Coordinates of C-alpha atoms in Angstrom, one line a residue:
X1 CA -113.3 43.1 -198.1
X2 CA -115.9 45.4 -195.3
X3 CA -114.1 47.3 -193.0
X4 CA -115.0 49.7 -190.3
X5 CA -118.2 51.6 -188.7
X6 CA -120.8 53.6 -190.2
X7 CA -123.0 55.9 -188.1
X8 CA -125.2 58.1 -190.8
X9 CA -128.5 60.7 -189.6
X10 CA -130.9 61.5 -191.8
X11 CA -134.5 62.0 -191.0
X12 CA -134.8 60.2 -194.5
X13 CA -135.9 56.7 -194.0
X14 CA -135.8 56.1 -198.3
X15 CA -132.1 57.7 -197.7
X16 CA -131.6 55.9 -195.0
X17 CA -132.3 52.6 -196.6
X18 CA -131.2 53.2 -200.2
X19 CA -127.5 54.3 -198.2
X20 CA -127.4 50.8 -196.4
X21 CA -127.9 48.3 -199.1
X22 CA -125.3 50.8 -201.4
X23 CA -123.0 50.7 -197.8
X24 CA -123.6 46.9 -197.2
X25 CA -120.4 45.9 -199.4
X26 CA -118.1 48.5 -198.2
X27 CA -118.8 48.2 -194.3
X28 CA -118.7 45.7 -191.9
X29 CA -121.3 47.8 -189.4
X30 CA -123.8 50.1 -190.8
X31 CA -125.9 52.6 -188.0
X32 CA -129.2 54.4 -188.7
X33 CA -130.4 57.0 -187.5
X34 CA -133.5 59.1 -187.9
X35 CA -132.7 61.3 -185.2
X36 CA -129.8 63.8 -184.3
X37 CA -131.2 63.3 -180.4
X38 CA -129.2 59.9 -179.6
X39 CA -126.9 61.1 -181.1
X40 CA -124.0 61.3 -178.7
X41 CA -124.8 58.1 -176.9
X42 CA -124.7 56.0 -180.1
X43 CA -121.0 56.9 -180.7
X44 CA -120.0 55.7 -177.6
X45 CA -122.1 52.2 -177.9
X46 CA -121.1 51.5 -181.1
X47 CA -117.9 53.4 -181.3
X48 CA -118.3 54.0 -185.1
X49 CA -115.0 54.9 -188.1
X50 CA -116.8 57.5 -190.0
X51 CA -120.1 60.0 -189.2
X52 CA -122.1 60.7 -192.3
X53 CA -124.7 63.5 -190.7
X54 CA -127.2 65.7 -192.4
X55 CA -127.3 69.0 -192.0
X56 CA -131.3 69.3 -191.9
X57 CA -134.1 67.5 -189.6
X58 CA -136.7 69.9 -189.3
X59 CA -139.0 70.9 -192.0
X60 CA -138.9 73.8 -193.7
X61 CA -135.5 75.2 -192.0
X62 CA -132.3 74.7 -195.0
X63 CA -129.5 76.6 -193.0
X64 CA -127.4 74.0 -192.3
X65 CA -126.9 75.5 -189.3
X66 CA -128.7 72.0 -187.2
X67 CA -126.2 69.9 -188.7
X68 CA -123.1 72.2 -188.0
X69 CA -124.7 72.6 -184.2
X70 CA -124.4 68.4 -184.2
X71 CA -120.5 68.5 -185.6
X72 CA -119.6 70.9 -183.4
X73 CA -121.3 67.9 -180.1
X74 CA -119.4 65.2 -182.2
X75 CA -116.1 67.4 -182.2
X76 CA -116.3 67.8 -177.9
X77 CA -117.1 64.1 -177.4
X78 CA -114.6 62.6 -180.1
X79 CA -111.9 65.5 -181.8
X80 CA -110.6 62.7 -184.3
X81 CA -113.7 61.6 -185.8
X82 CA -114.8 62.3 -189.6
X83 CA -117.6 63.6 -190.4
X84 CA -118.7 63.3 -194.3
X85 CA -121.9 66.4 -194.1
X86 CA -124.5 65.4 -196.0
X87 CA -126.9 68.3 -197.7
X88 CA -129.8 69.0 -200.4
X89 CA -128.9 72.6 -200.7
X90 CA -125.8 73.3 -202.3
X91 CA -124.3 76.4 -200.5
X92 CA -120.8 78.0 -200.9
X93 CA -120.3 79.4 -197.5
X94 CA -122.1 76.6 -196.3
X95 CA -119.2 74.7 -197.0
X96 CA -116.3 76.2 -195.8
X97 CA -118.1 77.2 -192.4
X98 CA -118.8 73.2 -192.2
X99 CA -114.3 72.3 -192.9
X100 CA -113.7 75.2 -191.0
X101 CA -116.0 73.7 -187.9
X102 CA -113.9 70.8 -188.8
X103 CA -115.7 68.3 -191.3
X104 CA -113.7 65.5 -193.2
X105 CA -116.1 66.6 -196.3
X106 CA -119.0 67.8 -197.7
X107 CA -122.1 66.0 -200.3
X108 CA -124.5 67.1 -202.0
X109 CA -128.4 65.8 -202.5
X110 CA -129.0 63.3 -204.9
X111 CA -125.2 62.3 -204.7
X112 CA -123.4 60.3 -206.9
X113 CA -122.8 56.5 -206.0
X114 CA -119.0 56.5 -207.0
X115 CA -118.7 59.9 -205.5
X116 CA -119.8 58.9 -201.6
X117 CA -118.3 55.7 -201.7
X118 CA -114.5 57.1 -202.6
X119 CA -115.3 59.7 -200.0
X120 CA -116.4 57.2 -197.5
X121 CA -113.4 55.8 -197.5
X122 CA -110.8 58.2 -197.9
X123 CA -112.8 59.2 -194.6
X124 CA -111.9 56.4 -193.0
X125 CA -108.7 55.5 -193.6
X126 CA -107.8 58.8 -192.3
X127 CA -109.9 57.4 -189.3
X128 CA -107.7 54.8 -189.6
X129 CA -104.4 56.8 -189.6
X130 CA -104.6 58.6 -187.0
X131 CA -105.4 55.7 -184.9
X132 CA -101.8 55.0 -186.3
X133 CA -100.9 58.0 -185.3
X134 CA -102.4 57.3 -181.7
X135 CA -101.0 54.5 -181.6
X136 CA -97.6 55.3 -182.7
X137 CA -97.9 58.7 -180.5
X138 CA -98.4 56.6 -176.8
X139 CA -96.4 53.4 -177.1
X140 CA -93.0 56.9 -178.0
X141 CA -94.8 58.3 -174.7
X142 CA -94.7 55.2 -172.7
X143 CA -90.5 55.2 -173.2
X144 CA -90.0 59.3 -172.7
X145 CA -91.9 58.5 -169.6
X146 CA -88.4 56.9 -168.3
X147 CA -87.2 60.4 -168.4
X148 CA -89.5 63.1 -166.4
X149 CA -87.9 65.0 -164.2
X150 CA -84.5 66.7 -164.1
X151 CA -83.0 65.1 -160.8
X152 CA -84.0 62.0 -162.6
X153 CA -81.2 62.1 -165.0
X154 CA -76.9 63.2 -163.1
X155 CA -75.2 65.1 -165.1
X156 CA -72.1 65.7 -163.7
X157 CA -70.9 69.4 -162.0
X158 CA -67.7 69.9 -164.1
X159 CA -67.8 73.3 -166.2
X160 CA -67.6 71.3 -169.9
X161 CA -71.3 69.9 -169.1
X162 CA -72.5 72.9 -167.0
X163 CA -71.7 75.0 -170.4
X164 CA -73.9 72.5 -172.2
X165 CA -76.6 72.6 -169.7
X166 CA -76.8 76.1 -169.9
X167 CA -76.7 75.7 -174.2
X168 CA -79.5 73.1 -174.4
X169 CA -81.4 75.7 -172.7
X170 CA -81.3 78.2 -174.9
X171 CA -82.0 76.7 -177.4
X172 CA -83.9 74.4 -175.9
X173 CA -87.1 77.5 -176.1
X174 CA -86.0 77.8 -179.9
X175 CA -87.7 76.3 -182.5
X176 CA -84.8 75.4 -184.5
X177 CA -83.0 72.6 -185.8
X178 CA -80.8 70.9 -183.6
X179 CA -77.8 68.6 -184.0
X180 CA -76.2 66.8 -181.2
X181 CA -72.5 64.9 -181.6
X182 CA -70.6 62.8 -179.3
X183 CA -69.2 59.4 -179.1
X184 CA -71.0 56.1 -178.0
X185 CA -72.9 56.5 -174.5
X186 CA -72.8 60.1 -174.0
X187 CA -76.3 60.8 -173.7
X188 CA -77.2 61.7 -176.5
X189 CA -80.5 60.7 -176.9
X190 CA -81.4 62.3 -172.8
X191 CA -79.6 65.5 -174.6
X192 CA -82.7 64.2 -177.0
X193 CA -85.2 65.0 -174.6
X194 CA -84.2 67.4 -172.5
X195 CA -84.1 69.8 -174.9
X196 CA -87.9 68.4 -175.8
X197 CA -89.6 69.0 -172.4
X198 CA -87.9 72.3 -172.3
X199 CA -89.7 72.7 -175.7
X200 CA -92.5 74.8 -176.5
X201 CA -93.8 71.7 -177.8
X202 CA -93.8 69.3 -175.0
X203 CA -97.4 69.0 -174.0
X204 CA -96.9 67.4 -178.1
X205 CA -94.6 63.9 -178.8
X206 CA -90.9 63.1 -179.2
X207 CA -90.6 60.6 -181.6
X208 CA -87.5 58.9 -181.4
X209 CA -86.0 57.0 -185.1
X210 CA -83.4 54.7 -185.0
X211 CA -81.3 56.1 -188.4
X212 CA -79.3 52.6 -188.3
X213 CA -82.1 50.1 -187.8
X214 CA -83.9 51.0 -190.4
X215 CA -83.8 49.3 -194.2
X216 CA -83.0 51.0 -197.8
X217 CA -86.2 49.7 -198.4
X218 CA -88.1 50.4 -195.4
X219 CA -86.8 53.9 -194.9
X220 CA -90.2 56.1 -197.3
X221 CA -92.1 53.8 -195.7
X222 CA -91.3 54.0 -192.0
X223 CA -90.4 57.5 -191.7
X224 CA -93.8 59.0 -194.6
X225 CA -95.8 55.3 -194.2
X226 CA -97.6 53.9 -197.1
X227 CA -101.6 53.2 -198.0
X228 CA -102.8 50.6 -198.4
X229 CA -101.5 47.5 -201.1
X230 CA -98.2 50.1 -202.0
X231 CA -96.5 46.8 -201.8
X232 CA -96.3 43.2 -201.2
X233 CA -97.2 43.8 -196.8
X234 CA -98.8 47.0 -196.8
X235 CA -102.2 45.3 -195.2
X236 CA -103.4 49.0 -194.8
X237 CA -102.9 52.2 -194.2
X238 CA -99.9 53.2 -191.7
X239 CA -98.3 56.9 -190.6
X240 CA -95.4 57.4 -190.9
X241 CA -93.5 59.0 -187.7
X242 CA -93.2 62.0 -189.9
X243 CA -96.8 62.5 -189.3
X244 CA -96.3 60.7 -185.7
X245 CA -94.4 63.3 -184.5
X246 CA -96.5 66.6 -186.0
X247 CA -96.8 69.2 -184.3
X248 CA -93.9 67.7 -180.9
X249 CA -90.7 66.5 -182.0
X250 CA -88.4 64.6 -184.6
X251 CA -85.5 63.2 -183.1
X252 CA -83.8 61.2 -185.6
X253 CA -80.7 59.3 -183.8
X254 CA -77.7 57.6 -185.8
X255 CA -78.5 60.5 -188.4
X256 CA -74.8 59.7 -189.3
X257 CA -75.3 56.2 -191.0
X258 CA -78.6 57.4 -193.1
X259 CA -76.8 56.4 -197.1
X260 CA -76.8 58.9 -199.3
X261 CA -79.5 58.4 -201.7
X262 CA -81.2 58.2 -199.1
X263 CA -80.3 61.5 -197.4
X264 CA -81.7 63.2 -201.2
X265 CA -85.3 61.6 -199.7
X266 CA -84.8 63.0 -196.0
X267 CA -84.0 66.5 -196.8
X268 CA -86.6 67.4 -199.5
X269 CA -89.4 66.6 -196.6
X270 CA -86.9 69.0 -194.3
X271 CA -87.1 71.7 -196.5
X272 CA -90.6 71.4 -198.1
X273 CA -92.1 70.2 -194.8
X274 CA -95.0 68.0 -196.7
X275 CA -94.1 63.7 -196.6
X276 CA -96.1 62.0 -199.1
X277 CA -96.8 58.4 -198.3
X278 CA -95.9 55.5 -200.3
X279 CA -98.4 54.4 -202.9
X280 CA -100.4 57.8 -202.6
X281 CA -100.3 60.7 -204.6
X282 CA -101.6 63.1 -201.7
X283 CA -98.9 65.6 -199.8
X284 CA -99.2 65.3 -196.5
X285 CA -98.1 69.0 -194.3
X286 CA -96.1 68.5 -190.7
X287 CA -94.6 69.9 -188.3
X288 CA -91.8 69.3 -186.2
X289 CA -89.1 70.5 -184.6
X290 CA -85.5 68.3 -186.1
X291 CA -82.8 66.8 -183.3
X292 CA -80.7 64.4 -185.1
X293 CA -77.5 63.0 -183.2
X294 CA -74.3 61.1 -184.7
X295 CA -71.0 59.6 -183.3
X296 CA -69.1 60.6 -186.4
X297 CA -68.0 63.7 -187.9
X298 CA -70.7 64.9 -190.1
X299 CA -68.1 67.7 -191.3
X300 CA -65.3 64.6 -192.3
X301 CA -68.0 62.7 -194.3
X302 CA -68.8 65.8 -196.3
X303 CA -65.8 66.4 -197.0
X304 CA -64.9 62.0 -198.2
X305 CA -68.4 62.9 -200.0
X306 CA -70.4 60.3 -197.4
X307 CA -72.7 63.4 -196.9
X308 CA -74.8 66.0 -198.1
X309 CA -73.4 69.2 -197.2
X310 CA -77.1 70.3 -197.6
X311 CA -78.8 68.2 -195.4
X312 CA -75.7 68.9 -192.8
X313 CA -76.8 73.0 -192.6
X314 CA -80.4 71.8 -192.8
X315 CA -79.8 69.6 -189.8
X316 CA -77.2 71.7 -188.4
X317 CA -78.6 74.9 -187.2
X318 CA -77.1 73.9 -183.7
X319 CA -74.7 72.0 -182.9
X320 CA -74.0 70.8 -179.2
X321 CA -71.4 68.2 -179.3
X322 CA -70.9 66.4 -175.7
X323 CA -67.7 65.1 -174.7
X324 CA -66.2 62.5 -173.4
X325 CA -66.7 60.6 -170.1
X326 CA -62.7 60.5 -169.8
X327 CA -62.6 65.2 -170.5
X328 CA -64.4 65.4 -167.3
X329 CA -63.1 62.6 -164.8
X330 CA -64.2 64.9 -162.0
X331 CA -68.1 64.2 -163.0
X332 CA -67.8 59.6 -162.6
X333 CA -68.3 59.8 -158.4
X334 CA -70.8 62.5 -158.3
X335 CA -72.7 59.6 -161.9
X336 CA -71.0 56.9 -159.8
X337 CA -73.1 57.6 -156.8
X338 CA -76.0 58.4 -158.5
X339 CA -76.0 55.3 -160.6
X340 CA -75.3 53.0 -157.4
X341 CA -78.2 54.7 -155.6
X342 CA -80.6 53.8 -159.0
X343 CA -79.6 50.6 -158.4
X344 CA -79.1 49.3 -154.9
X345 CA -83.1 50.6 -154.7
X346 CA -83.9 48.3 -157.6
X347 CA -82.0 45.2 -156.8
X348 CA -82.9 45.7 -152.9
X349 CA -78.7 46.5 -152.3
X350 CA -80.3 49.5 -150.2
X351 CA -77.0 49.6 -148.3
X352 CA -74.5 49.3 -150.8
X353 CA -71.9 51.7 -151.2
X354 CA -68.3 52.3 -152.3
X355 CA -65.2 51.3 -150.8
X356 CA -62.5 54.6 -151.3
X357 CA -60.5 52.4 -153.3
X358 CA -63.2 51.9 -155.7
X359 CA -64.1 55.2 -156.5
X360 CA -61.1 55.8 -157.2
X361 CA -60.4 53.0 -159.8
X362 CA -63.9 54.5 -161.6
X363 CA -62.0 57.9 -161.3
X364 CA -58.6 56.3 -163.0
X365 CA -60.6 54.7 -165.5
X366 CA -60.6 56.0 -168.9
X367 CA -64.6 54.9 -170.0
X368 CA -64.3 53.6 -173.7
X369 CA -68.0 53.3 -173.4
X370 CA -68.7 56.8 -172.1
X371 CA -71.0 56.7 -168.9
X372 CA -73.0 54.0 -170.1
X373 CA -70.4 52.0 -169.7
X374 CA -69.3 53.2 -166.8
X375 CA -73.6 52.4 -165.3
X376 CA -73.4 48.5 -167.1
X377 CA -70.2 48.4 -164.5
X378 CA -72.1 49.7 -161.6
X379 CA -75.4 47.2 -162.7
X380 CA -73.0 44.9 -162.8
X381 CA -71.2 44.6 -159.3
X382 CA -74.5 45.9 -158.1
X383 CA -75.8 42.5 -158.9
X384 CA -73.1 40.5 -158.4
X385 CA -71.7 41.7 -154.4
X386 CA -72.3 40.1 -151.5
X387 CA -71.0 42.0 -149.2
X388 CA -72.5 46.5 -148.3
X389 CA -69.4 47.8 -149.3
X390 CA -68.3 47.6 -153.0
X391 CA -64.2 46.9 -153.8
X392 CA -61.8 47.4 -157.1
X393 CA -62.1 43.3 -157.4
X394 CA -66.3 43.9 -157.7
X395 CA -65.2 46.3 -161.2
X396 CA -63.9 44.8 -164.5
X397 CA -62.2 47.3 -165.9
X398 CA -61.7 46.6 -170.4
X399 CA -58.2 46.0 -171.8
X400 CA -56.7 47.7 -174.5
X401 CA -57.0 44.4 -177.4
X402 CA -60.9 44.6 -175.8
X403 CA -61.9 48.4 -177.1
X404 CA -61.5 49.9 -180.3
X405 CA -59.9 52.8 -178.6
X406 CA -57.4 53.8 -179.5
X407 CA -53.7 53.8 -177.3
X408 CA -53.1 57.5 -177.8
X409 CA -56.1 57.8 -175.0
X410 CA -53.7 56.3 -172.5
X411 CA -51.3 57.5 -170.2
X412 CA -48.4 55.3 -170.0
X413 CA -49.4 54.7 -166.2
X414 CA -52.5 53.7 -166.8
X415 CA -51.5 51.8 -170.2
X416 CA -48.8 50.0 -167.2
X417 CA -52.2 49.5 -165.2
X418 CA -54.1 47.6 -166.9
X419 CA -51.3 45.2 -168.2
X420 CA -50.6 44.2 -165.1
X421 CA -54.9 43.5 -164.8
X422 CA -54.5 42.1 -167.2
X423 CA -51.8 39.6 -166.6
X424 CA -53.0 39.2 -162.5
X425 CA -56.5 38.3 -164.0
X426 CA -54.8 36.1 -166.5
X427 CA -52.6 33.8 -164.4
X428 CA -55.6 34.5 -161.3
X429 CA -52.9 36.3 -158.7
X430 CA -50.1 34.3 -159.2
X431 CA -47.5 36.9 -158.4
X432 CA -44.2 35.1 -160.1
X433 CA -45.9 34.0 -163.1
X434 CA -47.3 37.7 -163.7
X435 CA -43.5 39.3 -163.3
X436 CA -42.1 36.2 -166.2
X437 CA -45.4 37.7 -168.0
X438 CA -44.6 41.0 -167.5
X439 CA -40.5 41.1 -167.8
X440 CA -40.3 42.3 -163.9
X441 CA -39.0 40.9 -161.0
X442 CA -41.4 40.1 -158.3
X443 CA -39.9 43.1 -155.7
X444 CA -40.8 45.3 -158.7
X445 CA -44.3 43.9 -159.5
X446 CA -44.9 44.3 -155.1
X447 CA -44.2 47.6 -156.0
X448 CA -46.1 48.5 -159.1
X449 CA -49.2 46.2 -157.4
X450 CA -49.2 48.5 -154.1
X451 CA -48.8 52.0 -156.7
X452 CA -52.3 50.9 -158.2
X453 CA -53.9 49.3 -155.1
X454 CA -54.7 47.0 -157.2

């Protein structure tokens, strides 16, 4: 199957004719130039995937400097474009200079057809891989743009969060691997983005991978890439996440969900800093800064045999533990106001505010879903409210049987309040029915409703 565009630059018309015949079954479009003088404009017009460039164009000059000059001009136009250099004067020093200048390969005339084809097709595959990496990076960059500035995030002013933020900024400027742990909804991904933003790699891409969503069969292809024909659906060469993150940071979210056999493959890549695409024997070096996150206790998993100890120590140079929201309730008002401002603007309800009772209700709740649950609760209230002031009734809070959160996390008063709220909703505020349900008198129920501001 013919694929790709190739541009051939050589002052020998016989060479150009021979190459057109040879390559016509392999490349979709073949452009020929007898002089490099219009080379740059040809690059813009034809958008080649590969350039085959002669090194000498002036009679009596065989130094190869002309080829090196035009190679540098090509690289100024498109640094990623593979260029294979072509010369009748083989010279080791010249080949080394060419490769250092950015050439993909070096072919000597007269050429061997099979070797030339293999070299050009390899260069084309390199071009496709670079395009794939670029596409992955651009896609991730769009996601990363969601959080660009420090003022776009609210962390809270609690001592626990301030200690964590201080540590994040100290760690970020290093290249150390970081493991972020904490319950769901605490903001582990935001912290990963913050680490990348303050790191020396900030100009490069942060590539995120949800390890919980990667199936065992696709693990190697997703992370390490594959070559065409490696398996049934491998129609083209494809770069993996490691290659896309080269020079930047790789964020492996929910790493605790990775099966034991796959942990060994990940460990090997992290130890050697080389990956091999599925179906290929070529080792590819990668330069990444690893950030991992999990809501699991990996130290406990190691003791139970579910997680490799050597992998844990590889990813755990620095360990950051994100405290749950229930342990820093003093942050709730600030977080709530932050979300309200942002969401009211999003839904064109700019005058919305919290009533004192509503804010107190938010403060008193234990937030088993942490900051994410708080944001969702406020978003729902903003959408549904018809008033300019949000009231306690605008916020629906989960009850113990609606969450996996353990009862020990609630105080006795919190449990009592939750049970009364649930009964009031169940019986549509019918006080007599609620009192019977809870086994208390109506006066006692009224007293507790007043106490808890329900």
